[in-house]
XYZ file of C-alpha atoms in Angstrom:
121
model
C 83.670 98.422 -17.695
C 80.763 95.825 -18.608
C 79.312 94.665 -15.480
C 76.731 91.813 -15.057
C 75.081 91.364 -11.740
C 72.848 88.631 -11.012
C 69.778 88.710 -8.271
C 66.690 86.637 -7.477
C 68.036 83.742 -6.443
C 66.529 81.665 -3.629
C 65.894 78.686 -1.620
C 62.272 77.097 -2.964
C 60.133 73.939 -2.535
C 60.151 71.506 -5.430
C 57.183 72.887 -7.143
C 57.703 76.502 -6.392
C 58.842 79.882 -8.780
C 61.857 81.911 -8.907
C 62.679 84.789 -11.562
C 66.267 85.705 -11.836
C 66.742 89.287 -12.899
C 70.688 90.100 -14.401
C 71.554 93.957 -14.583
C 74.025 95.087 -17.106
C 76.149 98.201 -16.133
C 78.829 99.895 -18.568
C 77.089 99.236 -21.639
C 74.574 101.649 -22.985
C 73.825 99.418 -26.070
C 72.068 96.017 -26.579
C 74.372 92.756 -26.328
C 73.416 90.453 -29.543
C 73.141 87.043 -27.268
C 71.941 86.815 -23.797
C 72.125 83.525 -21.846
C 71.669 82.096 -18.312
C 73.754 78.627 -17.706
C 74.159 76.759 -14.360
C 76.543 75.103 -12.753
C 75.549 72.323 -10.130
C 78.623 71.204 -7.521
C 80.468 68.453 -9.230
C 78.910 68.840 -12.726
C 80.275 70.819 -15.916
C 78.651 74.121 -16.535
C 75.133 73.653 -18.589
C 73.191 76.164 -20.956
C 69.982 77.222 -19.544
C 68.225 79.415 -22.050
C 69.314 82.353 -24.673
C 68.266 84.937 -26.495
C 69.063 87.277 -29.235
C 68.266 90.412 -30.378
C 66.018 89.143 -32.755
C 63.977 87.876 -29.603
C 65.094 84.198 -30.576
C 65.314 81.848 -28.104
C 66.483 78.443 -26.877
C 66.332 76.335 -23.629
C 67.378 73.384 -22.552
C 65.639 70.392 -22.996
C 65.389 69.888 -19.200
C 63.761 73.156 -18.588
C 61.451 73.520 -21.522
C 57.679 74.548 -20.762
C 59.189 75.693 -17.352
C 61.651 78.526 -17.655
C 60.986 81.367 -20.115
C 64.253 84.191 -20.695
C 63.366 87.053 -21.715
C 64.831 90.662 -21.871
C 63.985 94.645 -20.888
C 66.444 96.479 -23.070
C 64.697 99.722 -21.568
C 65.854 98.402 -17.884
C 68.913 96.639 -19.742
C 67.881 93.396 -17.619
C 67.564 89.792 -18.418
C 65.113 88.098 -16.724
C 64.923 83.933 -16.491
C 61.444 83.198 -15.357
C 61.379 79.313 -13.514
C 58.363 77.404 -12.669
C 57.938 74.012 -11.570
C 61.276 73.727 -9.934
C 62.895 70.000 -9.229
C 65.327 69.988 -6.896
C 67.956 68.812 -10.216
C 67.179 72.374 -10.988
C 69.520 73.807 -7.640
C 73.134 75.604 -8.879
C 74.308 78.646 -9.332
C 73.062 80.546 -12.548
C 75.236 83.291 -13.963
C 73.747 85.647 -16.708
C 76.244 85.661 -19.489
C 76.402 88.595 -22.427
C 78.182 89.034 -25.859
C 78.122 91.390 -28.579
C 78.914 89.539 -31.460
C 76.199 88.104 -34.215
C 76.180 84.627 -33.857
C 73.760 82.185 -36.113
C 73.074 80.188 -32.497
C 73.967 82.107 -29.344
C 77.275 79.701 -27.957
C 79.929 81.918 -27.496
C 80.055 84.485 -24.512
C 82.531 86.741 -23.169
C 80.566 89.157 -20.456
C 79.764 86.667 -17.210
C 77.847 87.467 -14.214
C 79.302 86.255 -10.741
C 75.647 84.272 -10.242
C 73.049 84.212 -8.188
C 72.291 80.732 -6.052
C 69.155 78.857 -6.647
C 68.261 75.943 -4.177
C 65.554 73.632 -4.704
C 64.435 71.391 -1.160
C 62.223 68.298 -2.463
């Protein structure tokens, strides 16, 4: 059974540096898209950054030049790298998988239970 497990979440300053790490269990072989999304209490889910196995990636406009995702397929662990966090940046991230080849990573069905990030100004 596919697993994701989220850690590194935190309470920060506004300014400060997390890194999110998301372990995959169950599944010896590399997922095609990789994501990280947020969810904020009272707001819809949002896309945070993906990548594929092509090492493409994409980010949100509100976090570009601040988070970088990247991936250890040795470790099978996605990392989300965040610098410079604003206190709009506080939710709960979940780490999100899927096997499928898809032109622009949108569609996932492997979700993490997620890791809580909170941001004091």
């Amino acid at each position: 059974q596919v697993q994701l497990v989220e850690s590194g979440g935190g309470s920060v300053q506004s300014g400060g540096s997390l890194r999110l790490s998301c372990a995959v269990f169950g599944y010896t072989y590399s997922f095609y898209c990789m994501g990280w999304f947020r969810q904020a209490p009272g707001k819809e889910r949002e896309g945070v950054a993906t990548i594929d196995s092509d090492g493409r990636t994409r980010y949100a406009d509100s976090v570009k030049g601040r988070f970088t995702i990247s991936q250890d397929n040795a470790k099978n662990t996605l990392y989300l790298q965040m610098n410079s966090l604003k206190p709009e940046d506080a939710a709960m991230y979940y780490c999100a998988a899927d096997w499928n080849h898809q032109t622009i990573c949108a569609d996932f069905a492997y979700w993490g239970r997620g890791t809580q990030v909170t941001v004091s100004a």
